[in-house]
Short mmCIF file of the C-alpha atoms (twelve columns), coordinates in Angstrom:
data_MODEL
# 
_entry.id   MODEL 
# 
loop_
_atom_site.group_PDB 
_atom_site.id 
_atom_site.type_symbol 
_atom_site.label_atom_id 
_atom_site.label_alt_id 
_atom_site.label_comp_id 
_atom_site.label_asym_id 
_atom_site.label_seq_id 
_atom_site.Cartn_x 
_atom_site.Cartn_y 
_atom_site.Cartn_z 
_atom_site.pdbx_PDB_model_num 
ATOM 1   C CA . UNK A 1   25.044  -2.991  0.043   1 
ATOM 2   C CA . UNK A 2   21.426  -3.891  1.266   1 
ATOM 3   C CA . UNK A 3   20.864  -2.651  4.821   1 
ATOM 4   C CA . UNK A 4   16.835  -2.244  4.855   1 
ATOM 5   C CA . UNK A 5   14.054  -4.147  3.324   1 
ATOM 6   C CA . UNK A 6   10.698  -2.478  3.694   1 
ATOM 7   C CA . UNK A 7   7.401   -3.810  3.037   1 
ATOM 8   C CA . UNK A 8   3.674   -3.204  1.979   1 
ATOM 9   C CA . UNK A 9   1.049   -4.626  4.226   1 
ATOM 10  C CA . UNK A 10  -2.144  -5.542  2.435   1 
ATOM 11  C CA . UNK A 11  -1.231  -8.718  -0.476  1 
ATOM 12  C CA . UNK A 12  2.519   -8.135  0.794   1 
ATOM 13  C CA . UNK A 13  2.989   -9.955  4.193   1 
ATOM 14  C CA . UNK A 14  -0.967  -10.501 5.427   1 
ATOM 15  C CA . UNK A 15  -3.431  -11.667 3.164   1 
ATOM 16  C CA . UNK A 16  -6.201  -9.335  4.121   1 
ATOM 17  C CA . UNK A 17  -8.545  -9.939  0.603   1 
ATOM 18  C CA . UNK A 18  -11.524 -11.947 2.339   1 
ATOM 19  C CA . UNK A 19  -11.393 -9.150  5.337   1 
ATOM 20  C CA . UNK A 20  -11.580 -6.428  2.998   1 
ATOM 21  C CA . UNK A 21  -14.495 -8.370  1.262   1 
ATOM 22  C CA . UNK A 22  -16.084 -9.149  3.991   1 
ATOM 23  C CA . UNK A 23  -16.214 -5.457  5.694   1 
ATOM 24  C CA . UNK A 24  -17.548 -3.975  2.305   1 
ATOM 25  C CA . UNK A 25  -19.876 -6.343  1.099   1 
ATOM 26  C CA . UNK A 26  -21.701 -6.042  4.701   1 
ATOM 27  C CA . UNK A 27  -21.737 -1.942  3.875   1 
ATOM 28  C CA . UNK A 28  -23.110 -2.637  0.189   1 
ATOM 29  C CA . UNK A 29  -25.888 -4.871  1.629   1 
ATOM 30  C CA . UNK A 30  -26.614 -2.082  4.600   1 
ATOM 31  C CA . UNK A 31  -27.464 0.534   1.848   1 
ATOM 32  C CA . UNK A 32  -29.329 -2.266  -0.177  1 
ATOM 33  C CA . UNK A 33  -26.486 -2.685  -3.040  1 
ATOM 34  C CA . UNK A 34  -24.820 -5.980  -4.195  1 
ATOM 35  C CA . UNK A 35  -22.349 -8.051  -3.140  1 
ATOM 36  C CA . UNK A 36  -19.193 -7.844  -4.830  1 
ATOM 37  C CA . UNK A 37  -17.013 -11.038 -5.549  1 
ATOM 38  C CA . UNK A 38  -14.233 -11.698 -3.199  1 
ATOM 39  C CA . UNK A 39  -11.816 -11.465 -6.042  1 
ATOM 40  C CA . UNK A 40  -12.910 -8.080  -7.199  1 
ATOM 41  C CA . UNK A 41  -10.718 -6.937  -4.170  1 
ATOM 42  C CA . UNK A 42  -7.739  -7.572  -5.801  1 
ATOM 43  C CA . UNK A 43  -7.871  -4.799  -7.746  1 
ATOM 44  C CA . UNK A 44  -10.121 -2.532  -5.469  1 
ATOM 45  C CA . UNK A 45  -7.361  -2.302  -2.964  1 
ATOM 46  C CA . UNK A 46  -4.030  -0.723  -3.310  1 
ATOM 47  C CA . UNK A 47  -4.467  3.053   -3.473  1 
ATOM 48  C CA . UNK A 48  -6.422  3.690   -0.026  1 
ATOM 49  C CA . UNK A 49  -9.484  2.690   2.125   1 
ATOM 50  C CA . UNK A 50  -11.538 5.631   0.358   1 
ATOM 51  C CA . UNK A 51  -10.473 4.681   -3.358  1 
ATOM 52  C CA . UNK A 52  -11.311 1.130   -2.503  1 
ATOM 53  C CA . UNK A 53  -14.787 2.089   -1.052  1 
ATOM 54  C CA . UNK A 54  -15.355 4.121   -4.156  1 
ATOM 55  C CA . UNK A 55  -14.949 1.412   -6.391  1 
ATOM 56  C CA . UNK A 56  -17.228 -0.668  -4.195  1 
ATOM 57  C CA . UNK A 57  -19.974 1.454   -4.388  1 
ATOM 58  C CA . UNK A 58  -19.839 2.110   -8.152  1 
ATOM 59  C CA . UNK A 59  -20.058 -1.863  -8.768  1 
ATOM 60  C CA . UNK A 60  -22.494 -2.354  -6.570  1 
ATOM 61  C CA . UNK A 61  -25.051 0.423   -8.064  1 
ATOM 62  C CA . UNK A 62  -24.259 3.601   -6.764  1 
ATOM 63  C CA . UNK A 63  -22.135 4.866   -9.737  1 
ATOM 64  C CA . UNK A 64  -22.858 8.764   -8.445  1 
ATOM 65  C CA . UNK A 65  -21.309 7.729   -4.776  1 
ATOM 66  C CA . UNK A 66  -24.636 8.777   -3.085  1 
ATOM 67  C CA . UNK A 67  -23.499 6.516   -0.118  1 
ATOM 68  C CA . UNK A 68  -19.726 7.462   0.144   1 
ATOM 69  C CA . UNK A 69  -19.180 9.814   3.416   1 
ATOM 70  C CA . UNK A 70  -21.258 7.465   4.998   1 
ATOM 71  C CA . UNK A 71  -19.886 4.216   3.320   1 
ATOM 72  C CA . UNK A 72  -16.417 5.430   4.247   1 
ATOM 73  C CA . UNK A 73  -16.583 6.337   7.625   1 
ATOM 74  C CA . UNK A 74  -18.559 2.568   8.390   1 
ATOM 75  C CA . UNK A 75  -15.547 1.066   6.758   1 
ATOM 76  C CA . UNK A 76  -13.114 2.516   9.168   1 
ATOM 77  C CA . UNK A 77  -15.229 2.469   12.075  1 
ATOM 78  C CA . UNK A 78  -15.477 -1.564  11.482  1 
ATOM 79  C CA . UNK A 79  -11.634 -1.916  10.865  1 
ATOM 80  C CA . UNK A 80  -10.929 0.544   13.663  1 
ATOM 81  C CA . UNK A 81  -12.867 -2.116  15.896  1 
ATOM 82  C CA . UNK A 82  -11.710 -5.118  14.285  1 
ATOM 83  C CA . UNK A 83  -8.345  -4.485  12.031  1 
ATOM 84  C CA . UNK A 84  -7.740  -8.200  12.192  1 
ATOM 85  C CA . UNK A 85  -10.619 -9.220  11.131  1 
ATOM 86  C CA . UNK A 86  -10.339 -12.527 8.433   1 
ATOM 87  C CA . UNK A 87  -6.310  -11.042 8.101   1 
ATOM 88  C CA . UNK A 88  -3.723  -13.604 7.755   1 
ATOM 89  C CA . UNK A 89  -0.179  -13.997 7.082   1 
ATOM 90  C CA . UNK A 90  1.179   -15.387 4.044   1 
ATOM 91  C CA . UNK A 91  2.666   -18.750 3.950   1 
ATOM 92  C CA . UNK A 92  6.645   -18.007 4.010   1 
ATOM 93  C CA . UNK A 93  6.117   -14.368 5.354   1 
ATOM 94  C CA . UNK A 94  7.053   -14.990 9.359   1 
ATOM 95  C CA . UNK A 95  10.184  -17.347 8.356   1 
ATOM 96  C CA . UNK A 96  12.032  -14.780 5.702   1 
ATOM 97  C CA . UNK A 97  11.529  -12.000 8.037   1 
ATOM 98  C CA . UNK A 98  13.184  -14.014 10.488  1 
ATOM 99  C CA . UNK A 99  15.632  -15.120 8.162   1 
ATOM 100 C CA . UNK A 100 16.365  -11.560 7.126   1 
ATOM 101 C CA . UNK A 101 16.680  -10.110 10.871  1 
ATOM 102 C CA . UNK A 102 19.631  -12.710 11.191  1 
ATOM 103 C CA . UNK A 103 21.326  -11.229 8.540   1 
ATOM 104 C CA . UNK A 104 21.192  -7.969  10.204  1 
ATOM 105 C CA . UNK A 105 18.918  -5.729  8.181   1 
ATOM 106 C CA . UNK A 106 16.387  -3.628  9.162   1 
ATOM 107 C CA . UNK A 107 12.529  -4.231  8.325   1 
ATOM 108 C CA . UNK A 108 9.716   -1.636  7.898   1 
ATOM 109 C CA . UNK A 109 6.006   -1.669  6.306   1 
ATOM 110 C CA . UNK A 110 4.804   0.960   4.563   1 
ATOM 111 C CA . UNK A 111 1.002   0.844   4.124   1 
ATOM 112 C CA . UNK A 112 -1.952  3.036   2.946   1 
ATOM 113 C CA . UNK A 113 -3.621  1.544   5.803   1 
ATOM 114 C CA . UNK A 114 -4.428  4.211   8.441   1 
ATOM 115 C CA . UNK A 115 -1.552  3.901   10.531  1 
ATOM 116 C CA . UNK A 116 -3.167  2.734   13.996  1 
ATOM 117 C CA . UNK A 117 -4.789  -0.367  12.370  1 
ATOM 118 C CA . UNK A 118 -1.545  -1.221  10.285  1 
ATOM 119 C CA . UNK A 119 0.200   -1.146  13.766  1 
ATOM 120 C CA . UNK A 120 -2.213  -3.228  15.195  1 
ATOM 121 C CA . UNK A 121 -1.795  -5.623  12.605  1 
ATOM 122 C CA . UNK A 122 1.774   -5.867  12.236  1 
ATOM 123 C CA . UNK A 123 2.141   -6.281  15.789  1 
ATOM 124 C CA . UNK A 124 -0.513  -9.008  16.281  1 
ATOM 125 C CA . UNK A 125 0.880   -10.896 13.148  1 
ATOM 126 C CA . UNK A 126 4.758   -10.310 13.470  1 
ATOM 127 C CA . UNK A 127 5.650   -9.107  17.101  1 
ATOM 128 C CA . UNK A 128 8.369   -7.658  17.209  1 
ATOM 129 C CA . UNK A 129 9.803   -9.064  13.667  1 
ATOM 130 C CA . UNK A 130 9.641   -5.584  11.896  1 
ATOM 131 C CA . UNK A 131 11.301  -2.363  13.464  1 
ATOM 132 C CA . UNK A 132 9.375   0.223   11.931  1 
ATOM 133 C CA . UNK A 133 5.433   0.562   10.756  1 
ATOM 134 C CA . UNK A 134 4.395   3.411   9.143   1 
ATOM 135 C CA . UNK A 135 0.939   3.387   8.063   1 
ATOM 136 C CA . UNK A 136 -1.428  6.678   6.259   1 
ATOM 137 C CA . UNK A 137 -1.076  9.454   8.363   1 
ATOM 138 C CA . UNK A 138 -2.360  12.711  7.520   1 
ATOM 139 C CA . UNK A 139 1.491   13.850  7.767   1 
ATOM 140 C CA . UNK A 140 2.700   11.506  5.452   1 
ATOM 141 C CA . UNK A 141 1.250   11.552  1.697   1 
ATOM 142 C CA . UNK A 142 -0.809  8.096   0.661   1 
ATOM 143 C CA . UNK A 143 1.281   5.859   -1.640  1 
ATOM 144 C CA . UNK A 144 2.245   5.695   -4.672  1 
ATOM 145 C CA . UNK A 145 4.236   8.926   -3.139  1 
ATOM 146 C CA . UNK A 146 7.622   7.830   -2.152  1 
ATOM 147 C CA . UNK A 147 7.279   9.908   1.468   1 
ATOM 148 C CA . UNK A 148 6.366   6.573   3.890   1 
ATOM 149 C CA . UNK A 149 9.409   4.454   2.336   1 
ATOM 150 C CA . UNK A 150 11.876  7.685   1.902   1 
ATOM 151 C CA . UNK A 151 10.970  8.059   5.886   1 
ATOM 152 C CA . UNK A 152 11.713  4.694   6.844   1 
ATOM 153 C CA . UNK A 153 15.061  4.761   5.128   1 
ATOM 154 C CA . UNK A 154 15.999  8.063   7.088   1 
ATOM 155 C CA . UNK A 155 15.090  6.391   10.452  1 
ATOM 156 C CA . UNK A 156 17.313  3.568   9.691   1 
ATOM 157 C CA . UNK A 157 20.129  5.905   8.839   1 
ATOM 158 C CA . UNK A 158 20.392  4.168   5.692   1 
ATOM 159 C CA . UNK A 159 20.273  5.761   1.723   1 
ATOM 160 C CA . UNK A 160 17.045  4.820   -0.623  1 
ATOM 161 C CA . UNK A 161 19.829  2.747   -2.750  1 
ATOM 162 C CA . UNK A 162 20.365  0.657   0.327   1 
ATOM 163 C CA . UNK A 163 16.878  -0.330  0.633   1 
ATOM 164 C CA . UNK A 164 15.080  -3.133  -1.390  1 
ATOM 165 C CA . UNK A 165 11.154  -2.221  -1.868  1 
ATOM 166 C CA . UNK A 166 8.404   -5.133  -1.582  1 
ATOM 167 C CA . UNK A 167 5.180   -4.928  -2.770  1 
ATOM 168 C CA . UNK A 168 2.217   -6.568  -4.844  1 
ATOM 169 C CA . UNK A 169 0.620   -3.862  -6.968  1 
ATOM 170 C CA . UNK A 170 1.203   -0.780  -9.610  1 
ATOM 171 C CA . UNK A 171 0.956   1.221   -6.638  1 
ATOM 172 C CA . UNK A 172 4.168   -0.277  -4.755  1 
ATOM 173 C CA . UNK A 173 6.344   -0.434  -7.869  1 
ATOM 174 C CA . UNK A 174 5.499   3.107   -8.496  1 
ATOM 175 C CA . UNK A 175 6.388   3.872   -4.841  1 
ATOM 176 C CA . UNK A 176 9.419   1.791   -4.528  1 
ATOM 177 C CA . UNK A 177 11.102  3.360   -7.911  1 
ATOM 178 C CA . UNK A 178 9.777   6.872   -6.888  1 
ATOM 179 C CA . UNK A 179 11.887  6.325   -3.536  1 
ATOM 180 C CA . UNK A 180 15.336  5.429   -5.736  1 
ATOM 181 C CA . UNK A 181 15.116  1.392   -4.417  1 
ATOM 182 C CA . UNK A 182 15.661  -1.384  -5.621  1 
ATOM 183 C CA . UNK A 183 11.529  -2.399  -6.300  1 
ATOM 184 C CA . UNK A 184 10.431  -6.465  -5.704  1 
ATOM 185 C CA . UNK A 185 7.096   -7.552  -7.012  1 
ATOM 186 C CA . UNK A 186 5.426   -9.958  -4.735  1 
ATOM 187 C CA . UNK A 187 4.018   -12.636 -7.078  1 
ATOM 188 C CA . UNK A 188 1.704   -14.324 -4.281  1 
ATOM 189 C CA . UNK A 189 -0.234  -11.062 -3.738  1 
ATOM 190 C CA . UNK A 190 -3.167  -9.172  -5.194  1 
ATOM 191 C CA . UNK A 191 -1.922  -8.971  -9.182  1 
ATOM 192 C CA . UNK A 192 0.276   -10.600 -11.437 1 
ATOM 193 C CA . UNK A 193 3.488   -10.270 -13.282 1 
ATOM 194 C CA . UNK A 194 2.266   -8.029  -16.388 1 
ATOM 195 C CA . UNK A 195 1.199   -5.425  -14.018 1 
ATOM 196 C CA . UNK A 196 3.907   -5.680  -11.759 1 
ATOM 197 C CA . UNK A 197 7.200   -5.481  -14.737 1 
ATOM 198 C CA . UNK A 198 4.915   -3.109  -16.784 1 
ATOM 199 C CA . UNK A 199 4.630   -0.301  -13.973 1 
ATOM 200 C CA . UNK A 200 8.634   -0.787  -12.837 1 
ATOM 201 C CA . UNK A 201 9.440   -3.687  -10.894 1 
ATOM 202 C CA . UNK A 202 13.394  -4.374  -10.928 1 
ATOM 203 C CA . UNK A 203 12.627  -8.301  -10.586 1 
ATOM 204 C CA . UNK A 204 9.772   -10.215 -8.962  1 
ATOM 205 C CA . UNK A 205 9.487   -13.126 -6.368  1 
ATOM 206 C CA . UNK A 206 6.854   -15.835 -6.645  1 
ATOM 207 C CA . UNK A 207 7.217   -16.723 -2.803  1 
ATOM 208 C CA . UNK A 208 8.285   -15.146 0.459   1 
ATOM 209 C CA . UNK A 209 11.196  -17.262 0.445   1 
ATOM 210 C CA . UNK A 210 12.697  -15.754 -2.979  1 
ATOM 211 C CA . UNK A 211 13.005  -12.689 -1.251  1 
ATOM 212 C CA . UNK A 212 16.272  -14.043 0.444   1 
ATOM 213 C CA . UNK A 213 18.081  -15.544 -3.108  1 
ATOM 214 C CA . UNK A 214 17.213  -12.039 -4.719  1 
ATOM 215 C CA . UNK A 215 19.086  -10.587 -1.403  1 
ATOM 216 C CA . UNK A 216 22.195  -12.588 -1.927  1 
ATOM 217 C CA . UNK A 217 22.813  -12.747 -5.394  1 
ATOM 218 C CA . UNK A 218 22.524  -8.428  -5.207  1 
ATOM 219 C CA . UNK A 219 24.708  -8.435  -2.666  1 
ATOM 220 C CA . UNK A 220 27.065  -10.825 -4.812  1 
ATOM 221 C CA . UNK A 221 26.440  -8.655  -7.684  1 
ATOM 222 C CA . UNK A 222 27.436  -6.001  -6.098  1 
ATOM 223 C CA . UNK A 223 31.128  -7.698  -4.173  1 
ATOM 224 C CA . UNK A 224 31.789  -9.310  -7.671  1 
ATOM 225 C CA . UNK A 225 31.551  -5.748  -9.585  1 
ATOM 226 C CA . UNK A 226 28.517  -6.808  -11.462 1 
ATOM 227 C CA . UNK A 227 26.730  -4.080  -10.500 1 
ATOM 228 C CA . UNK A 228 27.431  -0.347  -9.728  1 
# 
């Protein structure tokens, strides 16, 4: 049976693209580069604040990464200050986790956000909704590495085949079926179906509130002998 969900942050439960925008494009106009388009950061983000500034700067006209060191460390300074910035939850989000808690199972995120801002924002945006938050951590290798999920399954005292995964990008399917758990693409974040069934994805959910009909009919799956 099901006895954990755990989630990504960033295009999972907050919709952080026009924060992450916003934050970089003011660092590309400080070093006298261009604005990026909002939606670029759809495919920017997902593997790290440092991969994410590194595709900034090459689109923006530093393709040898002259201003990286300093580019990165502005970018975490400013979220360090502000990791709330323009961040939202997703419609749906605050309701299934609810709706999930009832039922009893445990909730973590699992982010390549450094870990002090993802706490920050899980706690401003959730409360207390989600038990566990483990963010990038120099003692904990950065996604697509199965570590941050595999940890949050051995706090709960549960096995990685008890856990369903939840995330919007290569990077979380990868994680989630690195980890041995059952991996959900979420639909409503940063990329789209092809990306998400093509790099692993066991189903995928087009709103928060799928999450709890993929739940039940596993768990029914599983009573009825449909699966093993």
């Amino acid at each position: 049976m099901i006895r954990a969900f755990i989630f990504d942050l960033d295009g999972t439960l907050a919709d952080t693209l026009e924060s992450m925008a916003s934050v970089a494009n003011k660092i590309m106009k400080k070093f006298g580069l261009r604005e990026l388009p909002v939606d670029n950061f759809r495919y920017y983000s997902g593997e790290g604040a440092d991969m994410l500034i590194r595709r900034c700067l090459k689109d923006a006209g530093d393709p040898e990464l002259v201003h990286f060191e300093e580019a990165r460390s502005l970018y975490r300074k400013m979220f360090d200050e502000d990791p709330l910035y323009k961040v939202k939850p997703y419609s749906g989000i605050p309701e299934i986790l609810t709706e999930l808690k009832k039922r009893g199972l445990y909730l973590a995120v699992c982010s390549n956000k450094p870990h002090e801002a993802a706490v920050k924002v899980i706690r401003q945006l959730f409360g207390d909704k989600l038990d566990l938050v483990i963010g990038q951590s120099d003692r904990i290798r950065r996604k697509p590495a199965p570590d941050a999920p595999l940890k949050a399954a051995e706090t709960f005292g549960v096995s990685p085949e008890e856990c369903m995964y939840v995330g919007d990008t290569r990077t979380d399917m990868e994680t989630g079926k690195a980890a041995g758990m059952y991996t959900i693409g979420a639909l409503w974040g940063f990329r789209d179906r092809q990306e998400l069934e093509s790099s692993g994805a066991d189903t995928v959910a087009g709103n928060p509130g799928e999450l709890l009909y993929i739940y039940e009919e596993y768990e029914h799956d599983k009573i009825s002998g449909k699966r093993s």
